C-alpha cells in the first residue's frame, strides 16, 4: 500500500488514530509551515510594537547639559527649573569653569547642550548640538524661548555643531548602519543557501569578503554618488565592514545553535531590539530608559555610535563602540568554530586516493 494511503486509512485500512495523524503531520511540510505562520504573525506585531515604543513619541528623561556662569543665582535658577518643567525631564547638570571646557564636553559627547548664564541669570545663551542629537536639539530650541519669556530671561539659541546639509534630520547614519546590519545577516543566510558546501574557515573568510565590499559600496553610494553625507572614507568604510561582518557572524552563530530557526534570534537581537535602541533614529536621552542602556551594548548601537563620532566629532572617537562590535564578532566566531560540526553544510574530506595518496 502506498505510504500516503496508509497515512490516510491507518495501517490496516481503518481510520487513523489521533497519534497516527499527529505522526503524519509532523513528517509533512505542513508542521513547519504552520509554525512559520504563527511566528510571522507574532513577529509583525512585535516589530511594529518595538519601533513604535521606541520612536513614535520620543520623550526626554535625563538630558546631560553643561552649565557655565551664574546658573544658581537670580533668574538663572528659575530658568533651569522652567526648562525641566517644559521638557518634563531633568537636566543632568555638569558645571564647567569655562565655555571652552563645556565645548570640549560636547565634542566628547558627554553633554548635549551648554547653558551659559550671564548677568546673574538675566541673560542665557543656549548652545545646542544638532550633531549630538537632532531630536534633543529640536526640543531644547523650542522650549528655551518659551521658558525665557515666562521667567523674564533673555534667551539666545545657537547650534554650535550643526548637521550636514544633506542630512538635515540626522538620519543618514542610522540608515547606512541599518543597511550594514540587515545586509550583513542576509549575506550569511545566502551563503548558507547557495554556498552550503563552504567549510568553516571558508565561510568566515567569505563573510569578511562581502563585508569589506559591502561597506565600500555603502560609502560610494551615500557619499560619492548621492552626496548625502560626507564620510571620512577609511574610517566609515571599516566601521561599516565590521558591522556587516559582525551581523553575518551573529546569524552564523545562531544557525549553529538553532539550525533552521536561526532567523528568529537574529531578527530579534539585531532588528527588533538593536536598531530601535541604537540611538540612530532617536537620541538615547529620548529613548525609554532600558533601551537607552541596552542599545549601546548591541552591534547596531555600536555601529551608530562609532559612525556618528567619525562623521561629526573627528578626533574624539571612543573605543567602546569598537569593543562592542569586536566582542560580538569574536563571540560569534568562537561559538561557530567550537560547534562547527553542528553547522549545516560543509564538505566531506576527500578520500585519500583522490588527493594522490597511494593506497596502503
mmCIF file of C-alpha atoms in Angstrom, residues 50-329:
data_model
loop_
_atom_site.group_PDB
_atom_site.id
_atom_site.type_symbol
_atom_site.label_atom_id
_atom_site.label_comp_id
_atom_site.label_asym_id
_atom_site.label_seq_id
_atom_site.Cartn_x
_atom_site.Cartn_y
_atom_site.Cartn_z
ATOM 1 C CA UNK A 50 9.154 47.727 19.232
ATOM 2 C CA UNK A 51 9.658 50.576 16.765
ATOM 3 C CA UNK A 52 6.515 52.396 17.918
ATOM 4 C CA UNK A 53 7.524 52.062 21.569
ATOM 5 C CA UNK A 54 10.985 53.452 20.843
ATOM 6 C CA UNK A 55 10.371 56.086 18.193
ATOM 7 C CA UNK A 56 6.750 57.200 17.903
ATOM 8 C CA UNK A 57 6.738 59.568 20.874
ATOM 9 C CA UNK A 58 10.312 60.340 21.963
ATOM 10 C CA UNK A 59 10.295 61.810 25.454
ATOM 11 C CA UNK A 60 13.314 63.179 27.321
ATOM 12 C CA UNK A 61 14.240 61.554 30.620
ATOM 13 C CA UNK A 62 17.646 62.941 31.516
ATOM 14 C CA UNK A 63 19.407 65.411 29.234
ATOM 15 C CA UNK A 64 23.109 65.877 30.081
ATOM 16 C CA UNK A 65 23.686 69.629 29.963
ATOM 17 C CA UNK A 66 26.785 71.734 30.574
ATOM 18 C CA UNK A 67 26.322 74.928 32.564
ATOM 19 C CA UNK A 68 28.655 77.908 32.707
ATOM 20 C CA UNK A 69 28.319 81.086 34.744
ATOM 21 C CA UNK A 70 25.887 82.117 37.471
ATOM 22 C CA UNK A 71 23.275 79.453 36.868
ATOM 23 C CA UNK A 72 22.364 79.230 40.577
ATOM 24 C CA UNK A 73 21.792 82.949 41.013
ATOM 25 C CA UNK A 74 18.703 85.061 40.449
ATOM 26 C CA UNK A 75 16.697 84.084 37.430
ATOM 27 C CA UNK A 76 19.227 81.513 36.287
ATOM 28 C CA UNK A 77 17.901 79.016 38.799
ATOM 29 C CA UNK A 78 14.310 79.783 37.806
ATOM 30 C CA UNK A 79 15.198 79.299 34.134
ATOM 31 C CA UNK A 80 16.683 75.839 34.814
ATOM 32 C CA UNK A 81 13.603 74.825 36.778
ATOM 33 C CA UNK A 82 11.401 76.136 33.974
ATOM 34 C CA UNK A 83 13.323 74.106 31.380
ATOM 35 C CA UNK A 84 12.879 70.916 33.374
ATOM 36 C CA UNK A 85 9.172 71.590 33.713
ATOM 37 C CA UNK A 86 8.785 72.385 29.998
ATOM 38 C CA UNK A 87 10.683 69.271 28.951
ATOM 39 C CA UNK A 88 9.056 67.109 31.640
ATOM 40 C CA UNK A 89 12.558 65.816 32.301
ATOM 41 C CA UNK A 90 15.567 66.542 34.435
ATOM 42 C CA UNK A 91 18.575 68.377 33.086
ATOM 43 C CA UNK A 92 21.581 66.413 34.253
ATOM 44 C CA UNK A 93 23.808 69.348 35.133
ATOM 45 C CA UNK A 94 27.574 69.329 34.557
ATOM 46 C CA UNK A 95 29.192 72.556 35.730
ATOM 47 C CA UNK A 96 32.305 73.840 33.893
ATOM 48 C CA UNK A 97 34.606 76.740 34.693
ATOM 49 C CA UNK A 98 34.745 77.994 31.121
ATOM 50 C CA UNK A 99 32.840 77.795 27.886
ATOM 51 C CA UNK A 100 35.868 76.199 26.190
ATOM 52 C CA UNK A 101 35.733 73.303 28.666
ATOM 53 C CA UNK A 102 32.000 72.929 28.042
ATOM 54 C CA UNK A 103 32.567 72.835 24.269
ATOM 55 C CA UNK A 104 35.132 70.054 24.757
ATOM 56 C CA UNK A 105 32.494 68.135 26.700
ATOM 57 C CA UNK A 106 30.133 68.494 23.726
ATOM 58 C CA UNK A 107 32.846 67.200 21.391
ATOM 59 C CA UNK A 108 33.425 64.254 23.722
ATOM 60 C CA UNK A 109 29.634 63.651 23.650
ATOM 61 C CA UNK A 110 29.320 63.948 27.406
ATOM 62 C CA UNK A 111 26.664 66.684 27.148
ATOM 63 C CA UNK A 112 24.056 67.675 24.574
ATOM 64 C CA UNK A 113 23.894 71.427 25.202
ATOM 65 C CA UNK A 114 25.555 74.330 27.006
ATOM 66 C CA UNK A 115 23.671 76.815 29.189
ATOM 67 C CA UNK A 116 25.774 79.939 29.628
ATOM 68 C CA UNK A 117 24.060 82.184 32.192
ATOM 69 C CA UNK A 118 25.154 85.805 32.427
ATOM 70 C CA UNK A 119 24.323 88.910 34.468
ATOM 71 C CA UNK A 120 23.022 86.945 37.471
ATOM 72 C CA UNK A 121 20.747 84.924 35.245
ATOM 73 C CA UNK A 122 19.282 87.886 33.351
ATOM 74 C CA UNK A 123 20.657 86.527 30.068
ATOM 75 C CA UNK A 124 21.124 82.946 28.875
ATOM 76 C CA UNK A 125 22.937 81.684 25.806
ATOM 77 C CA UNK A 126 21.826 78.150 24.946
ATOM 78 C CA UNK A 127 24.254 76.336 22.676
ATOM 79 C CA UNK A 128 22.696 73.151 21.270
ATOM 80 C CA UNK A 129 24.421 70.494 19.203
ATOM 81 C CA UNK A 130 22.342 69.195 16.322
ATOM 82 C CA UNK A 131 25.022 66.641 15.534
ATOM 83 C CA UNK A 132 24.793 65.226 19.051
ATOM 84 C CA UNK A 133 21.114 64.515 18.587
ATOM 85 C CA UNK A 134 18.749 66.354 16.265
ATOM 86 C CA UNK A 135 15.670 65.388 18.262
ATOM 87 C CA UNK A 136 17.171 66.618 21.555
ATOM 88 C CA UNK A 137 18.380 69.866 19.982
ATOM 89 C CA UNK A 138 14.940 70.500 18.488
ATOM 90 C CA UNK A 139 13.218 70.045 21.840
ATOM 91 C CA UNK A 140 15.662 72.393 23.572
ATOM 92 C CA UNK A 141 15.366 75.016 20.818
ATOM 93 C CA UNK A 142 11.568 75.043 21.167
ATOM 94 C CA UNK A 143 11.458 75.044 24.962
ATOM 95 C CA UNK A 144 14.122 77.662 25.761
ATOM 96 C CA UNK A 145 12.495 80.802 24.257
ATOM 97 C CA UNK A 146 9.126 79.991 25.859
ATOM 98 C CA UNK A 147 10.749 79.439 29.254
ATOM 99 C CA UNK A 148 12.739 82.647 28.815
ATOM 100 C CA UNK A 149 9.554 84.656 28.251
ATOM 101 C CA UNK A 150 7.899 83.055 31.273
ATOM 102 C CA UNK A 151 10.844 83.743 33.598
ATOM 103 C CA UNK A 152 11.877 87.130 32.222
ATOM 104 C CA UNK A 153 15.214 85.855 30.917
ATOM 105 C CA UNK A 154 16.695 86.976 27.604
ATOM 106 C CA UNK A 155 17.499 83.792 25.675
ATOM 107 C CA UNK A 156 19.776 83.333 22.671
ATOM 108 C CA UNK A 157 19.829 79.911 20.987
ATOM 109 C CA UNK A 158 22.673 78.756 18.722
ATOM 110 C CA UNK A 159 23.596 75.463 17.084
ATOM 111 C CA UNK A 160 27.353 75.088 17.564
ATOM 112 C CA UNK A 161 27.580 71.656 15.892
ATOM 113 C CA UNK A 162 25.005 71.567 13.078
ATOM 114 C CA UNK A 163 24.170 68.566 10.927
ATOM 115 C CA UNK A 164 25.399 68.351 7.353
ATOM 116 C CA UNK A 165 23.197 69.931 4.675
ATOM 117 C CA UNK A 166 22.454 66.580 3.046
ATOM 118 C CA UNK A 167 21.326 65.113 6.365
ATOM 119 C CA UNK A 168 19.008 67.726 7.932
ATOM 120 C CA UNK A 169 17.236 65.238 10.215
ATOM 121 C CA UNK A 170 20.353 63.345 11.242
ATOM 122 C CA UNK A 171 19.008 60.009 9.974
ATOM 123 C CA UNK A 172 21.566 59.147 7.283
ATOM 124 C CA UNK A 173 23.931 57.457 9.758
ATOM 125 C CA UNK A 174 21.043 55.349 11.065
ATOM 126 C CA UNK A 175 20.149 54.327 7.515
ATOM 127 C CA UNK A 176 23.647 53.287 6.482
ATOM 128 C CA UNK A 177 24.129 51.372 9.737
ATOM 129 C CA UNK A 178 20.757 49.685 9.257
ATOM 130 C CA UNK A 179 21.798 48.673 5.741
ATOM 131 C CA UNK A 180 25.039 47.175 7.050
ATOM 132 C CA UNK A 181 23.220 45.221 9.771
ATOM 133 C CA UNK A 182 20.496 43.779 7.539
ATOM 134 C CA UNK A 183 22.671 43.002 4.515
ATOM 135 C CA UNK A 184 25.209 41.529 6.923
ATOM 136 C CA UNK A 185 22.958 38.743 8.142
ATOM 137 C CA UNK A 186 21.131 38.360 4.806
ATOM 138 C CA UNK A 187 24.537 37.670 3.268
ATOM 139 C CA UNK A 188 25.151 34.928 5.823
ATOM 140 C CA UNK A 189 21.734 33.435 5.032
ATOM 141 C CA UNK A 190 22.532 33.425 1.327
ATOM 142 C CA UNK A 191 25.884 31.742 1.925
ATOM 143 C CA UNK A 192 24.050 29.028 3.850
ATOM 144 C CA UNK A 193 21.614 28.529 0.969
ATOM 145 C CA UNK A 194 23.758 28.989 -2.142
ATOM 146 C CA UNK A 195 27.244 28.124 -0.862
ATOM 147 C CA UNK A 196 26.312 25.397 1.577
ATOM 148 C CA UNK A 197 29.483 23.458 0.852
ATOM 149 C CA UNK A 198 31.783 26.092 2.398
ATOM 150 C CA UNK A 199 33.902 24.757 5.233
ATOM 151 C CA UNK A 200 34.029 26.790 8.497
ATOM 152 C CA UNK A 201 37.160 28.838 7.752
ATOM 153 C CA UNK A 202 35.977 29.458 4.187
ATOM 154 C CA UNK A 203 32.613 30.671 5.496
ATOM 155 C CA UNK A 204 34.299 33.165 7.827
ATOM 156 C CA UNK A 205 36.568 34.353 5.010
ATOM 157 C CA UNK A 206 33.689 34.897 2.568
ATOM 158 C CA UNK A 207 31.692 36.710 5.259
ATOM 159 C CA UNK A 208 34.645 39.058 5.711
ATOM 160 C CA UNK A 209 34.912 39.476 1.930
ATOM 161 C CA UNK A 210 31.321 40.563 1.357
ATOM 162 C CA UNK A 211 31.527 42.774 4.456
ATOM 163 C CA UNK A 212 34.525 44.655 3.070
ATOM 164 C CA UNK A 213 32.973 45.063 -0.377
ATOM 165 C CA UNK A 214 29.556 45.912 1.069
ATOM 166 C CA UNK A 215 30.961 48.591 3.367
ATOM 167 C CA UNK A 216 32.831 50.106 0.419
ATOM 168 C CA UNK A 217 29.634 50.075 -1.691
ATOM 169 C CA UNK A 218 27.646 51.891 1.028
ATOM 170 C CA UNK A 219 30.253 54.666 1.272
ATOM 171 C CA UNK A 220 30.363 55.037 -2.513
ATOM 172 C CA UNK A 221 26.562 55.203 -2.821
ATOM 173 C CA UNK A 222 25.907 57.614 0.064
ATOM 174 C CA UNK A 223 28.927 59.917 -0.253
ATOM 175 C CA UNK A 224 30.397 59.748 -3.736
ATOM 176 C CA UNK A 225 27.216 59.212 -5.785
ATOM 177 C CA UNK A 226 24.395 60.807 -3.769
ATOM 178 C CA UNK A 227 26.474 63.310 -1.815
ATOM 179 C CA UNK A 228 24.021 62.986 1.078
ATOM 180 C CA UNK A 229 26.670 62.639 3.764
ATOM 181 C CA UNK A 230 30.357 63.485 3.699
ATOM 182 C CA UNK A 231 32.060 60.475 5.254
ATOM 183 C CA UNK A 232 35.653 60.009 6.426
ATOM 184 C CA UNK A 233 36.314 57.337 3.826
ATOM 185 C CA UNK A 234 38.603 54.806 5.513
ATOM 186 C CA UNK A 235 37.103 55.067 8.999
ATOM 187 C CA UNK A 236 33.492 54.890 7.809
ATOM 188 C CA UNK A 237 34.278 52.028 5.425
ATOM 189 C CA UNK A 238 35.916 49.946 8.148
ATOM 190 C CA UNK A 239 33.100 50.641 10.628
ATOM 191 C CA UNK A 240 30.516 49.510 8.079
ATOM 192 C CA UNK A 241 32.596 46.462 7.146
ATOM 193 C CA UNK A 242 32.981 45.470 10.803
ATOM 194 C CA UNK A 243 29.232 45.941 11.279
ATOM 195 C CA UNK A 244 28.397 43.705 8.304
ATOM 196 C CA UNK A 245 30.878 41.043 9.389
ATOM 197 C CA UNK A 246 29.551 41.062 12.953
ATOM 198 C CA UNK A 247 25.954 40.837 11.780
ATOM 199 C CA UNK A 248 26.781 37.977 9.419
ATOM 200 C CA UNK A 249 28.625 36.038 12.097
ATOM 201 C CA UNK A 250 25.801 36.585 14.611
ATOM 202 C CA UNK A 251 23.453 34.791 12.212
ATOM 203 C CA UNK A 252 26.070 32.087 11.632
ATOM 204 C CA UNK A 253 26.371 31.590 15.393
ATOM 205 C CA UNK A 254 22.611 31.239 15.789
ATOM 206 C CA UNK A 255 22.486 28.948 12.759
ATOM 207 C CA UNK A 256 24.986 26.720 14.537
ATOM 208 C CA UNK A 257 22.952 26.723 17.744
ATOM 209 C CA UNK A 258 19.386 26.659 16.410
ATOM 210 C CA UNK A 259 19.597 25.402 12.827
ATOM 211 C CA UNK A 260 16.771 26.467 10.527
ATOM 212 C CA UNK A 261 15.220 28.701 13.213
ATOM 213 C CA UNK A 262 18.318 30.922 13.423
ATOM 214 C CA UNK A 263 16.485 33.841 11.828
ATOM 215 C CA UNK A 264 14.319 34.268 14.918
ATOM 216 C CA UNK A 265 17.037 35.199 17.451
ATOM 217 C CA UNK A 266 18.972 37.105 14.782
ATOM 218 C CA UNK A 267 15.981 39.254 13.851
ATOM 219 C CA UNK A 268 15.038 39.751 17.486
ATOM 220 C CA UNK A 269 18.516 40.804 18.591
ATOM 221 C CA UNK A 270 19.613 42.882 15.622
ATOM 222 C CA UNK A 271 16.400 44.388 14.218
ATOM 223 C CA UNK A 272 13.659 44.373 16.848
ATOM 224 C CA UNK A 273 15.877 45.255 19.811
ATOM 225 C CA UNK A 274 19.172 46.518 18.408
ATOM 226 C CA UNK A 275 18.082 49.016 15.741
ATOM 227 C CA UNK A 276 15.379 50.911 17.695
ATOM 228 C CA UNK A 277 17.723 51.245 20.677
ATOM 229 C CA UNK A 278 20.802 52.205 18.668
ATOM 230 C CA UNK A 279 20.305 55.954 19.121
ATOM 231 C CA UNK A 280 20.385 56.497 15.366
ATOM 232 C CA UNK A 281 16.768 57.489 14.756
ATOM 233 C CA UNK A 282 16.034 58.777 18.272
ATOM 234 C CA UNK A 283 18.789 60.089 20.537
ATOM 235 C CA UNK A 284 19.380 57.950 23.598
ATOM 236 C CA UNK A 285 18.164 60.582 26.159
ATOM 237 C CA UNK A 286 14.742 60.343 24.474
ATOM 238 C CA UNK A 287 14.588 56.537 24.427
ATOM 239 C CA UNK A 288 12.795 54.543 27.126
ATOM 240 C CA UNK A 289 15.411 54.113 29.847
ATOM 241 C CA UNK A 290 16.117 50.352 29.443
ATOM 242 C CA UNK A 291 16.628 50.715 25.690
ATOM 243 C CA UNK A 292 18.964 53.660 26.147
ATOM 244 C CA UNK A 293 21.248 51.431 28.232
ATOM 245 C CA UNK A 294 20.905 48.119 26.395
ATOM 246 C CA UNK A 295 21.284 49.617 22.920
ATOM 247 C CA UNK A 296 24.885 50.686 23.444
ATOM 248 C CA UNK A 297 25.915 47.075 24.092
ATOM 249 C CA UNK A 298 24.409 45.676 20.883
ATOM 250 C CA UNK A 299 26.010 45.711 17.414
ATOM 251 C CA UNK A 300 23.614 48.268 15.832
ATOM 252 C CA UNK A 301 24.252 50.678 18.702
ATOM 253 C CA UNK A 302 27.999 50.182 18.464
ATOM 254 C CA UNK A 303 27.883 50.833 14.727
ATOM 255 C CA UNK A 304 25.775 54.004 15.027
ATOM 256 C CA UNK A 305 27.901 55.391 17.858
ATOM 257 C CA UNK A 306 31.212 54.761 16.084
ATOM 258 C CA UNK A 307 29.944 56.169 12.764
ATOM 259 C CA UNK A 308 28.334 59.185 14.415
ATOM 260 C CA UNK A 309 31.578 60.142 16.119
ATOM 261 C CA UNK A 310 33.614 59.548 12.956
ATOM 262 C CA UNK A 311 31.381 61.851 10.909
ATOM 263 C CA UNK A 312 30.666 64.687 13.337
ATOM 264 C CA UNK A 313 33.286 64.531 16.093
ATOM 265 C CA UNK A 314 36.583 63.790 14.368
ATOM 266 C CA UNK A 315 39.424 63.399 16.807
ATOM 267 C CA UNK A 316 37.107 62.405 19.656
ATOM 268 C CA UNK A 317 36.487 58.756 18.748
ATOM 269 C CA UNK A 318 35.770 56.354 21.600
ATOM 270 C CA UNK A 319 36.994 52.778 21.836
ATOM 271 C CA UNK A 320 33.803 51.415 23.438
ATOM 272 C CA UNK A 321 31.672 51.027 20.257
ATOM 273 C CA UNK A 322 34.526 49.177 18.553
ATOM 274 C CA UNK A 323 34.841 46.879 21.562
ATOM 275 C CA UNK A 324 31.108 46.159 21.299
ATOM 276 C CA UNK A 325 31.334 45.246 17.609
ATOM 277 C CA UNK A 326 34.559 43.269 18.007
ATOM 278 C CA UNK A 327 33.222 41.499 21.096
ATOM 279 C CA UNK A 328 30.107 40.268 19.307
ATOM 280 C CA UNK A 329 32.166 39.253 16.265
#
